[in-house]
Amino acid sequence: GAVCRSEDAGKSLILLTSSFIQEEFPQLPGPMTSIQRSPLNGSFVILSSQNAPYLAITEDCGASVRVSSLGGDIRQVKFHSYERDWLLVSAAIEICDDNDGESCEEQIELYATRDFGRSWSQVASNITEFSWAWNTGYLIDTPRERVLLTFSKHAQGIGHPGTQLESGSLYQTDDFGRTFMKQASNITNFFINRLFLFIVQTDTGDEGSASLLVSSSRYEDYEFESAELPVRRLPLHSFRILDSENDQAFIYVDHPGSVLPYGNVYSSNSRGLRYTLSLRNLVRSGDGQGDFTRVLSLEGILIANIMDDVAIPEMREAQDKGAVLKKFIRTVITFDNGGEWRPLRPPSVDANGRAITCSDDDCSLHLHSHSSKHLFSPVYTTESALGLVMGTGNVGNFLAWRADQINTYLSRDGGVTWFEVARGSHVFEFGDHGGIIVMASDQEATTTLKYSWNEGLTWDTFEFSKEPVEVEDIVIEPTSTGERFILHGMTTRGRGIIVALDFSSLHKRTCLGNDDPGVANSDYEIWSPRGPEECLLGHKISYVRRKRDSECFNPEEWDRPQRISYCTCKEEDWECDSGFIRRSEGGPCERIDGKLLDFSPPKDCEGTYFASRGYRKIAGDICWGGVDYSSIELPCPTLIILRTVDSVAIIAIFIGLFAIVVALALQAKPNSQGYEEVKRDDDNTAHSMQQRETSIDLGDSATKE
């Protein structure tokens, strides 16, 4: 569509598209399908159309625009996460047979620029997937120039035409296509972020199944290892990465051979290698996206929609499985990165102050998510609005779908408690670090919106149009820290409308007392997500946030202070290791196959090995001391006969030998005292020790990065 530019936060608009398209390419109509802003500089913007061979490029938010053509229809544009002027762009060209000119096929070519589109170089042709390998983070050894890519068919290198590049293999190039290095064969797709590089590899001899390989993405040389999942067979195209941000990965897996719209979620250890069941029956949308949302402003909190087990018998027999699924969806939340899931606590009163009846033990709050985003607003959070979560749904046994049953809900403590803030479904947006909330009905045409400056305690109504408008969305600048919003929608006469909303005059002053929260004359308070005495992921964390009744604006450039102290490890800091499950809520972790713990050494045992006791510390948990279920390091057997005897006998023999050695040592040196430290194989141990050594004094504030 058309592209407009505003210099006054949307109050007036300048039509851009027609001017630069007609000037540069008068023969093209110029409909734009994509606007992409640089993650490093918001003034750097790329405009593109999927069926046109050009990019419109601006470095000053559209004040000036230049057009660049690559000779093929644009497919994807990817910014570098560190180098502002570096781009990768794929373009489709048509290759025809020289003999008849009719036998044509599409070929995808990859181009790179290091001067933001002023000049381009071809990296490769016949590609299927591509990505920059360098991601923002700590201790990164990966070259910034590195590009990862796969090919649709055998190809030759651009820099060295004699180089043969295999289809279905993952390659890297550190010099923009002059040379290539193969990383793996039989690859169907890959995914990379700041922690991990995942590749999906078809199994030799079984084309219908696959293996998931994982490597750290932070080092120059990749070392892939097979991920361990507690499933017998992993069908090809049956799984996807849901989330992999907080030193942990969540993987969604379809039921083997199933076309059901739900599957299981498995969570990894901090290396992304060993997976254990976290959540059953996660709902997914038609495009494969799971109803799985992370609360961005707080650690370890995720909200998901699952299908209740009571639906399984009916689901197996039904022809319309989607209709059955819709009747039995429930919403659950975790506060420990997937270790334990529980229902959402329902509000006690509705938006009009009337008591909500929810006496059934199965009665809870349910919220719509990605699978129903085209009907109702999904669960919404931002990084800057501390603790705020909004959504649309209902209180009851299962999620409702009729518009007259849906209401709008708000939590200001990361999902611990909820309030019904409006009857009916609404679209919403946060501003001023959560200090302003704006919402409007999205189920019927309206002339008014509602806003709150005290995190939903009170709401005011504002008329934004004389003519009823079907509101499509309310948006704000990407950081959600300003006071200016844009509302867009369609009038009842079919005319598109954009409304600029400016709340900068709502308050008369900027908030004070950020350095001295909690005192009477400060506009700020100290707040903990689950109360000052409750631990979250092994630590207690307190944030500074604006008092709910302080009539002032947060500074737009505001680093929110936080304070951290560490907790003693408890049972809830541990989850089941790969191959283990809890058969009852709060019960012990037991082997899935029902057998006893096995401490047998691996076949290639050298030196020592680690034996799991069925537990692992939750990824990101930094508790210290207390309950310890870490794997135990044991010496490898040195006698061949020991490898064939029962594992219990092995342990008994080792204990006996150790006792004899200790007794002899004490007889030889009766006045000496010595011990050997028992090492623990816990992915978080080193991190926990480092955190303990550099623990933050409770009297000081630590700036959140």
GROMACS .gro file of N, CA and C in nm, residues 116-251:
model
  408
  116PHE      N    1   2.475   0.031   0.333
  116PHE     CA    2   2.331   0.052   0.340
  116PHE      C    3   2.269   0.075   0.202
  117GLY      N    4   2.303  -0.014   0.111
  117GLY     CA    5   2.235  -0.017  -0.017
  117GLY      C    6   2.293   0.068  -0.127
  118ARG      N    7   2.406   0.132  -0.102
  118ARG     CA    8   2.468   0.211  -0.210
  118ARG      C    9   2.538   0.121  -0.311
  119SER      N   10   2.589   0.008  -0.265
  119SER     CA   11   2.650  -0.090  -0.354
  119SER      C   12   2.618  -0.230  -0.301
  120TRP      N   13   2.613  -0.326  -0.394
  120TRP     CA   14   2.575  -0.462  -0.358
  120TRP      C   15   2.674  -0.562  -0.417
  121SER      N   16   2.690  -0.674  -0.349
  121SER     CA   17   2.769  -0.785  -0.402
  121SER      C   18   2.688  -0.913  -0.386
  122GLN      N   19   2.694  -1.000  -0.486
  122GLN     CA   20   2.621  -1.126  -0.478
  122GLN      C   21   2.699  -1.223  -0.392
  123VAL      N   22   2.629  -1.285  -0.297
  123VAL     CA   23   2.691  -1.382  -0.205
  123VAL      C   24   2.675  -1.523  -0.258
  124ALA      N   25   2.554  -1.558  -0.305
  124ALA     CA   26   2.528  -1.695  -0.349
  124ALA      C   27   2.400  -1.698  -0.431
  125SER      N   28   2.377  -1.808  -0.499
  125SER     CA   29   2.254  -1.831  -0.574
  125SER      C   30   2.197  -1.967  -0.535
  126ASN      N   31   2.071  -1.989  -0.573
  126ASN     CA   32   2.000  -2.114  -0.540
  126ASN      C   33   1.992  -2.138  -0.389
  127ILE      N   34   1.971  -2.033  -0.312
  127ILE     CA   35   1.964  -2.048  -0.166
  127ILE      C   36   1.821  -2.078  -0.123
  128THR      N   37   1.807  -2.137  -0.005
  128THR     CA   38   1.676  -2.159   0.055
  128THR      C   39   1.661  -2.078   0.184
  129GLU      N   40   1.759  -2.085   0.273
  129GLU     CA   41   1.756  -2.009   0.398
  129GLU      C   42   1.889  -1.939   0.418
  130PHE      N   43   1.886  -1.828   0.491
  130PHE     CA   44   2.010  -1.756   0.519
  130PHE      C   45   1.993  -1.675   0.647
  131SER      N   46   2.107  -1.641   0.709
  131SER     CA   47   2.102  -1.560   0.831
  131SER      C   48   2.241  -1.507   0.862
  132TRP      N   49   2.246  -1.388   0.922
  132TRP     CA   50   2.370  -1.345   0.986
  132TRP      C   51   2.397  -1.439   1.103
  133ALA      N   52   2.522  -1.471   1.126
  133ALA     CA   53   2.557  -1.559   1.238
  133ALA      C   54   2.588  -1.481   1.365
  134TRP      N   55   2.627  -1.355   1.350
  134TRP     CA   56   2.667  -1.274   1.465
  134TRP      C   57   2.542  -1.219   1.533
  135ASN      N   58   2.531  -1.243   1.665
  135ASN     CA   59   2.418  -1.194   1.744
  135ASN      C   60   2.470  -1.119   1.864
  136THR      N   61   2.399  -1.014   1.902
  136THR     CA   62   2.440  -0.934   2.016
  136THR      C   63   2.441  -1.018   2.143
  137GLY      N   64   2.546  -1.007   2.222
  137GLY     CA   65   2.557  -1.080   2.347
  137GLY      C   66   2.695  -1.066   2.405
  138TYR      N   67   2.728  -1.153   2.500
  138TYR     CA   68   2.856  -1.148   2.568
  138TYR      C   69   2.949  -1.257   2.515
  139LEU      N   70   3.078  -1.230   2.519
  139LEU     CA   71   3.181  -1.329   2.487
  139LEU      C   72   3.159  -1.392   2.350
  140ILE      N   73   3.141  -1.309   2.249
  140ILE     CA   74   3.115  -1.358   2.115
  140ILE      C   75   3.245  -1.361   2.035
  141ASP      N   76   3.281  -1.481   1.986
  141ASP     CA   77   3.400  -1.495   1.903
  141ASP      C   78   3.365  -1.509   1.755
  142THR      N   79   3.237  -1.518   1.723
  142THR     CA   80   3.195  -1.537   1.585
  142THR      C   81   3.232  -1.415   1.501
  143PRO      N   82   3.292  -1.434   1.382
  143PRO     CA   83   3.321  -1.318   1.295
  143PRO      C   84   3.193  -1.244   1.257
  144ARG      N   85   3.199  -1.113   1.257
  144ARG     CA   86   3.081  -1.034   1.223
  144ARG      C   87   3.038  -1.054   1.078
  145GLU      N   88   3.131  -1.094   0.993
  145GLU     CA   89   3.100  -1.113   0.851
  145GLU      C   90   3.029  -1.245   0.824
  146ARG      N   91   3.022  -1.333   0.921
  146ARG     CA   92   2.974  -1.469   0.893
  146ARG      C   93   2.827  -1.471   0.853
  147VAL      N   94   2.800  -1.547   0.745
  147VAL     CA   95   2.664  -1.570   0.697
  147VAL      C   96   2.643  -1.721   0.691
  148LEU      N   97   2.529  -1.768   0.741
  148LEU     CA   98   2.490  -1.908   0.731
  148LEU      C   99   2.383  -1.923   0.624
  149LEU      N  100   2.391  -2.031   0.543
  149LEU     CA  101   2.294  -2.047   0.436
  149LEU      C  102   2.285  -2.193   0.392
  150THR      N  103   2.171  -2.225   0.332
  150THR     CA  104   2.149  -2.356   0.272
  150THR      C  105   2.107  -2.335   0.127
  151PHE      N  106   2.119  -2.441   0.047
  151PHE     CA  107   2.095  -2.430  -0.097
  151PHE      C  108   1.983  -2.524  -0.139
  152SER      N  109   1.909  -2.482  -0.241
  152SER     CA  110   1.797  -2.561  -0.292
  152SER      C  111   1.844  -2.671  -0.384
  153LYS      N  112   1.957  -2.652  -0.449
  153LYS     CA  113   2.014  -2.755  -0.535
  153LYS      C  114   2.164  -2.729  -0.544
  154HIS      N  115   2.235  -2.824  -0.605
  154HIS     CA  116   2.379  -2.808  -0.617
  154HIS      C  117   2.412  -2.678  -0.687
  155ALA      N  118   2.511  -2.607  -0.634
  155ALA     CA  119   2.548  -2.477  -0.690
  155ALA      C  120   2.699  -2.465  -0.688
  156GLN      N  121   2.747  -2.358  -0.747
  156GLN     CA  122   2.889  -2.328  -0.747
  156GLN      C  123   2.912  -2.197  -0.674
  157GLY      N  124   3.028  -2.185  -0.609
  157GLY     CA  125   3.061  -2.063  -0.537
  157GLY      C  126   3.075  -1.945  -0.631
  158ILE      N  127   3.035  -1.828  -0.584
  158ILE     CA  128   3.043  -1.706  -0.666
  158ILE      C  129   3.189  -1.663  -0.681
  159GLY      N  130   3.264  -1.664  -0.568
  159GLY     CA  131   3.403  -1.620  -0.573
  159GLY      C  132   3.494  -1.720  -0.642
  160HIS      N  133   3.465  -1.849  -0.621
  160HIS     CA  134   3.544  -1.956  -0.684
  160HIS      C  135   3.446  -2.048  -0.756
  161PRO      N  136   3.424  -2.026  -0.887
  161PRO     CA  137   3.323  -2.102  -0.960
  161PRO      C  138   3.342  -2.252  -0.954
  162GLY      N  139   3.463  -2.299  -0.925
  162GLY     CA  140   3.485  -2.443  -0.919
  162GLY      C  141   3.438  -2.507  -0.790
  163THR      N  142   3.405  -2.427  -0.689
  163THR     CA  143   3.361  -2.479  -0.561
  163THR      C  144   3.220  -2.537  -0.573
  164GLN      N  145   3.204  -2.664  -0.540
  164GLN     CA  146   3.075  -2.731  -0.548
  164GLN      C  147   3.003  -2.721  -0.413
  165LEU      N  148   2.883  -2.668  -0.414
  165LEU     CA  149   2.803  -2.651  -0.293
  165LEU      C  150   2.683  -2.744  -0.301
  166GLU      N  151   2.665  -2.829  -0.200
  166GLU     CA  152   2.563  -2.933  -0.203
  166GLU      C  153   2.429  -2.880  -0.155
  167SER      N  154   2.323  -2.927  -0.219
  167SER     CA  155   2.190  -2.895  -0.170
  167SER      C  156   2.167  -2.969  -0.038
  168GLY      N  157   2.087  -2.912   0.049
  168GLY     CA  158   2.057  -2.976   0.176
  168GLY      C  159   2.168  -2.974   0.277
  169SER      N  160   2.271  -2.891   0.253
  169SER     CA  161   2.381  -2.880   0.349
  169SER      C  162   2.387  -2.738   0.404
  170LEU      N  163   2.435  -2.726   0.527
  170LEU     CA  164   2.452  -2.595   0.590
  170LEU      C  165   2.595  -2.547   0.567
  171TYR      N  166   2.608  -2.426   0.513
  171TYR     CA  167   2.738  -2.367   0.486
  171TYR      C  168   2.753  -2.236   0.562
  172GLN      N  169   2.877  -2.199   0.584
  172GLN     CA  170   2.909  -2.067   0.636
  172GLN      C  171   3.008  -2.001   0.542
  173THR      N  172   2.996  -1.869   0.529
  173THR     CA  173   3.096  -1.790   0.457
  173THR      C  174   3.133  -1.671   0.544
  174ASP      N  175   3.261  -1.650   0.562
  174ASP     CA  176   3.311  -1.539   0.643
  174ASP      C  177   3.364  -1.425   0.557
  175ASP      N  178   3.345  -1.436   0.425
  175ASP     CA  179   3.398  -1.333   0.335
  175ASP      C  180   3.298  -1.300   0.224
  176PHE      N  181   3.169  -1.306   0.258
  176PHE     CA  182   3.060  -1.267   0.169
  176PHE      C  183   3.062  -1.345   0.037
  177GLY      N  184   3.087  -1.475   0.046
  177GLY     CA  185   3.070  -1.562  -0.069
  177GLY      C  186   3.195  -1.596  -0.146
  178ARG      N  187   3.308  -1.544  -0.106
  178ARG     CA  188   3.431  -1.580  -0.177
  178ARG      C  189   3.472  -1.723  -0.145
  179THR      N  190   3.453  -1.765  -0.021
  179THR     CA  191   3.481  -1.904   0.018
  179THR      C  192   3.367  -1.953   0.107
  180PHE      N  193   3.349  -2.087   0.109
  180PHE     CA  194   3.243  -2.149   0.188
  180PHE      C  195   3.301  -2.266   0.267
  181MET      N  196   3.244  -2.289   0.384
  181MET     CA  197   3.280  -2.405   0.466
  181MET      C  198   3.152  -2.479   0.503
  182LYS      N  199   3.149  -2.610   0.475
  182LYS     CA  200   3.031  -2.689   0.508
  182LYS      C  201   3.031  -2.724   0.656
  183GLN      N  202   2.915  -2.706   0.721
  183GLN     CA  203   2.900  -2.737   0.862
  183GLN      C  204   2.827  -2.869   0.885
  184ALA      N  205   2.728  -2.901   0.801
  184ALA     CA  206   2.651  -3.024   0.821
  184ALA      C  207   2.577  -3.059   0.693
  185SER      N  208   2.547  -3.188   0.676
  185SER     CA  209   2.474  -3.236   0.558
  185SER      C  210   2.333  -3.279   0.598
  186ASN      N  211   2.249  -3.300   0.497
  186ASN     CA  212   2.110  -3.347   0.516
  186ASN      C  213   2.030  -3.255   0.607
  187ILE      N  214   2.043  -3.125   0.584
  187ILE     CA  215   1.977  -3.025   0.667
  187ILE      C  216   1.847  -2.979   0.601
  188THR      N  217   1.740  -2.976   0.679
  188THR     CA  218   1.614  -2.924   0.626
  188THR      C  219   1.593  -2.777   0.664
  189ASN      N  220   1.639  -2.736   0.780
  189ASN     CA  221   1.633  -2.595   0.817
  189ASN      C  222   1.720  -2.572   0.940
  190PHE      N  223   1.742  -2.444   0.973
  190PHE     CA  224   1.823  -2.410   1.090
  190PHE      C  225   1.768  -2.284   1.154
  191PHE      N  226   1.809  -2.263   1.279
  191PHE     CA  227   1.765  -2.146   1.355
  191PHE      C  228   1.880  -2.101   1.444
  192ILE      N  229   1.906  -1.971   1.449
  192ILE     CA  230   2.017  -1.920   1.530
  192ILE      C  231   1.970  -1.800   1.611
  193ASN      N  232   2.018  -1.791   1.735
  193ASN     CA  233   1.997  -1.672   1.816
  193ASN      C  234   2.125  -1.644   1.894
  194ARG      N  235   2.119  -1.560   1.995
  194ARG     CA  236   2.241  -1.517   2.064
  194ARG      C  237   2.305  -1.628   2.146
  195LEU      N  238   2.235  -1.739   2.168
  195LEU     CA  239   2.288  -1.848   2.250
  195LEU      C  240   2.315  -1.975   2.171
  196PHE      N  241   2.222  -2.012   2.084
  196PHE     CA  242   2.227  -2.144   2.022
  196PHE      C  243   2.217  -2.136   1.870
  197LEU      N  244   2.275  -2.238   1.806
  197LEU     CA  245   2.251  -2.265   1.664
  197LEU      C  246   2.190  -2.404   1.657
  198PHE      N  247   2.063  -2.410   1.614
  198PHE     CA  248   1.992  -2.537   1.599
  198PHE      C  249   1.989  -2.575   1.451
  199ILE      N  250   2.010  -2.702   1.421
  199ILE     CA  251   1.991  -2.751   1.286
  199ILE      C  252   1.908  -2.878   1.291
  200VAL      N  253   1.821  -2.894   1.191
  200VAL     CA  254   1.736  -3.012   1.179
  200VAL      C  255   1.796  -3.100   1.070
  201GLN      N  256   1.833  -3.221   1.107
  201GLN     CA  257   1.903  -3.312   1.015
  201GLN      C  258   1.821  -3.438   0.995
  202THR      N  259   1.795  -3.472   0.868
  202THR     CA  260   1.720  -3.594   0.840
  202THR      C  261   1.803  -3.716   0.878
  203ASP      N  262   1.736  -3.817   0.932
  203ASP     CA  263   1.805  -3.937   0.976
  203ASP      C  264   1.838  -4.027   0.857
  204THR      N  265   1.958  -4.078   0.855
  204THR     CA  266   2.000  -4.169   0.749
  204THR      C  267   1.919  -4.298   0.758
  205GLY      N  268   1.860  -4.339   0.646
  205GLY     CA  269   1.782  -4.462   0.643
  205GLY      C  270   1.637  -4.444   0.681
  206ASP      N  271   1.599  -4.327   0.731
  206ASP     CA  272   1.459  -4.299   0.767
  206ASP      C  273   1.430  -4.156   0.729
  207GLU      N  274   1.388  -4.134   0.605
  207GLU     CA  275   1.368  -3.999   0.555
  207GLU      C  276   1.253  -3.927   0.624
  208GLY      N  277   1.168  -4.003   0.693
  208GLY     CA  278   1.054  -3.940   0.759
  208GLY      C  279   1.084  -3.892   0.899
  209SER      N  280   1.204  -3.916   0.950
  209SER     CA  281   1.237  -3.872   1.085
  209SER      C  282   1.360  -3.783   1.082
  210ALA      N  283   1.384  -3.714   1.193
  210ALA     CA  284   1.493  -3.616   1.196
  210ALA      C  285   1.557  -3.613   1.333
  211SER      N  286   1.673  -3.552   1.338
  211SER     CA  287   1.745  -3.528   1.463
  211SER      C  288   1.766  -3.378   1.478
  212LEU      N  289   1.768  -3.333   1.601
  212LEU     CA  290   1.795  -3.194   1.632
  212LEU      C  291   1.936  -3.183   1.685
  213LEU      N  292   2.021  -3.104   1.618
  213LEU     CA  293   2.158  -3.083   1.661
  213LEU      C  294   2.173  -2.941   1.712
  214VAL      N  295   2.255  -2.924   1.815
  214VAL     CA  296   2.269  -2.795   1.881
  214VAL      C  297   2.416  -2.761   1.899
  215SER      N  298   2.450  -2.635   1.876
  215SER     CA  299   2.583  -2.584   1.906
  215SER      C  300   2.568  -2.446   1.969
  216SER      N  301   2.665  -2.408   2.048
  216SER     CA  302   2.669  -2.269   2.093
  216SER      C  303   2.691  -2.180   1.972
  217SER      N  304   2.624  -2.067   1.966
  217SER     CA  305   2.638  -1.975   1.853
  217SER      C  306   2.739  -1.865   1.882
  218ARG      N  307   2.805  -1.871   1.998
  218ARG     CA  308   2.890  -1.758   2.039
  218ARG      C  309   3.037  -1.777   2.004
  219TYR      N  310   3.073  -1.895   1.955
  219TYR     CA  311   3.214  -1.922   1.929
  219TYR      C  312   3.240  -1.933   1.780
  220GLU      N  313   3.367  -1.913   1.744
  220GLU     CA  314   3.402  -1.913   1.602
  220GLU      C  315   3.381  -2.049   1.539
  221ASP      N  316   3.413  -2.155   1.611
  221ASP     CA  317   3.397  -2.291   1.558
  221ASP      C  318   3.275  -2.355   1.623
  222TYR      N  319   3.187  -2.407   1.540
  222TYR     CA  320   3.067  -2.474   1.589
  222TYR      C  321   3.098  -2.619   1.623
  223GLU      N  322   3.043  -2.666   1.734
  223GLU     CA  323   3.057  -2.806   1.774
  223GLU      C  324   2.916  -2.860   1.803
  224PHE      N  325   2.863  -2.934   1.707
  224PHE     CA  326   2.724  -2.980   1.717
  224PHE      C  327   2.716  -3.109   1.798
  225GLU      N  328   2.612  -3.113   1.881
  225GLU     CA  329   2.580  -3.233   1.957
  225GLU      C  330   2.432  -3.263   1.940
  226SER      N  331   2.396  -3.389   1.949
  226SER     CA  332   2.256  -3.428   1.934
  226SER      C  333   2.177  -3.391   2.059
  227ALA      N  334   2.063  -3.328   2.037
  227ALA     CA  335   1.975  -3.296   2.149
  227ALA      C  336   1.906  -3.423   2.197
  228GLU      N  337   1.891  -3.436   2.329
  228GLU     CA  338   1.826  -3.553   2.389
  228GLU      C  339   1.683  -3.516   2.425
  229LEU      N  340   1.586  -3.575   2.353
  229LEU     CA  341   1.445  -3.555   2.383
  229LEU      C  342   1.382  -3.688   2.422
  230PRO      N  343   1.291  -3.689   2.520
  230PRO     CA  344   1.230  -3.814   2.565
  230PRO      C  345   1.119  -3.861   2.472
  231VAL      N  346   1.149  -3.871   2.343
  231VAL     CA  347   1.054  -3.925   2.246
  231VAL      C  348   1.126  -4.033   2.165
  232ARG      N  349   1.053  -4.138   2.128
  232ARG     CA  350   1.115  -4.250   2.060
  232ARG      C  351   1.157  -4.213   1.918
  233ARG      N  352   1.075  -4.134   1.851
  233ARG     CA  353   1.103  -4.097   1.713
  233ARG      C  354   1.056  -3.955   1.691
  234LEU      N  355   1.137  -3.876   1.625
  234LEU     CA  356   1.105  -3.736   1.600
  234LEU      C  357   1.072  -3.719   1.452
  235PRO      N  358   0.943  -3.715   1.417
  235PRO     CA  359   0.907  -3.702   1.276
  235PRO      C  360   0.958  -3.571   1.217
  236LEU      N  361   0.996  -3.577   1.091
  236LEU     CA  362   1.042  -3.458   1.021
  236LEU      C  363   0.930  -3.355   1.015
  237HIS      N  364   0.966  -3.229   1.030
  237HIS     CA  365   0.872  -3.116   1.027
  237HIS      C  366   0.770  -3.121   1.141
  238SER      N  367   0.800  -3.194   1.249
  238SER     CA  368   0.703  -3.207   1.358
  238SER      C  369   0.736  -3.119   1.477
  239PHE      N  370   0.844  -3.042   1.469
  239PHE     CA  371   0.880  -2.963   1.586
  239PHE      C  372   0.932  -2.826   1.543
  240ARG      N  373   0.929  -2.733   1.640
  240ARG     CA  374   0.975  -2.596   1.614
  240ARG      C  375   1.023  -2.534   1.744
  241ILE      N  376   1.110  -2.434   1.733
  241ILE     CA  377   1.161  -2.363   1.851
  241ILE      C  378   1.058  -2.259   1.893
  242LEU      N  379   1.007  -2.269   2.015
  242LEU     CA  380   0.910  -2.173   2.066
  242LEU      C  381   0.976  -2.051   2.127
  243ASP      N  382   1.082  -2.074   2.204
  243ASP     CA  383   1.145  -1.967   2.280
  243ASP      C  384   1.285  -2.013   2.317
  244SER      N  385   1.381  -1.923   2.309
  244SER     CA  386   1.518  -1.962   2.345
  244SER      C  387   1.596  -1.841   2.392
  245GLU      N  388   1.538  -1.766   2.484
  245GLU     CA  389   1.598  -1.640   2.525
  245GLU      C  390   1.676  -1.648   2.656
  246ASN      N  391   1.617  -1.702   2.759
  246ASN     CA  392   1.676  -1.694   2.894
  246ASN      C  393   1.762  -1.816   2.925
  247ASP      N  394   1.872  -1.835   2.850
  247ASP     CA  395   1.965  -1.945   2.875
  247ASP      C  396   1.897  -2.081   2.869
  248GLN      N  397   1.792  -2.091   2.788
  248GLN     CA  398   1.715  -2.214   2.784
  248GLN      C  399   1.635  -2.213   2.655
  249ALA      N  400   1.602  -2.331   2.604
  249ALA     CA  401   1.520  -2.342   2.484
  249ALA      C  402   1.394  -2.421   2.515
  250PHE      N  403   1.283  -2.379   2.454
  250PHE     CA  404   1.158  -2.453   2.460
  250PHE      C  405   1.126  -2.500   2.319
  251ILE      N  406   1.100  -2.630   2.304
  251ILE     CA  407   1.073  -2.689   2.174
  251ILE      C  408   0.933  -2.749   2.174
   0.00000   0.00000   0.00000
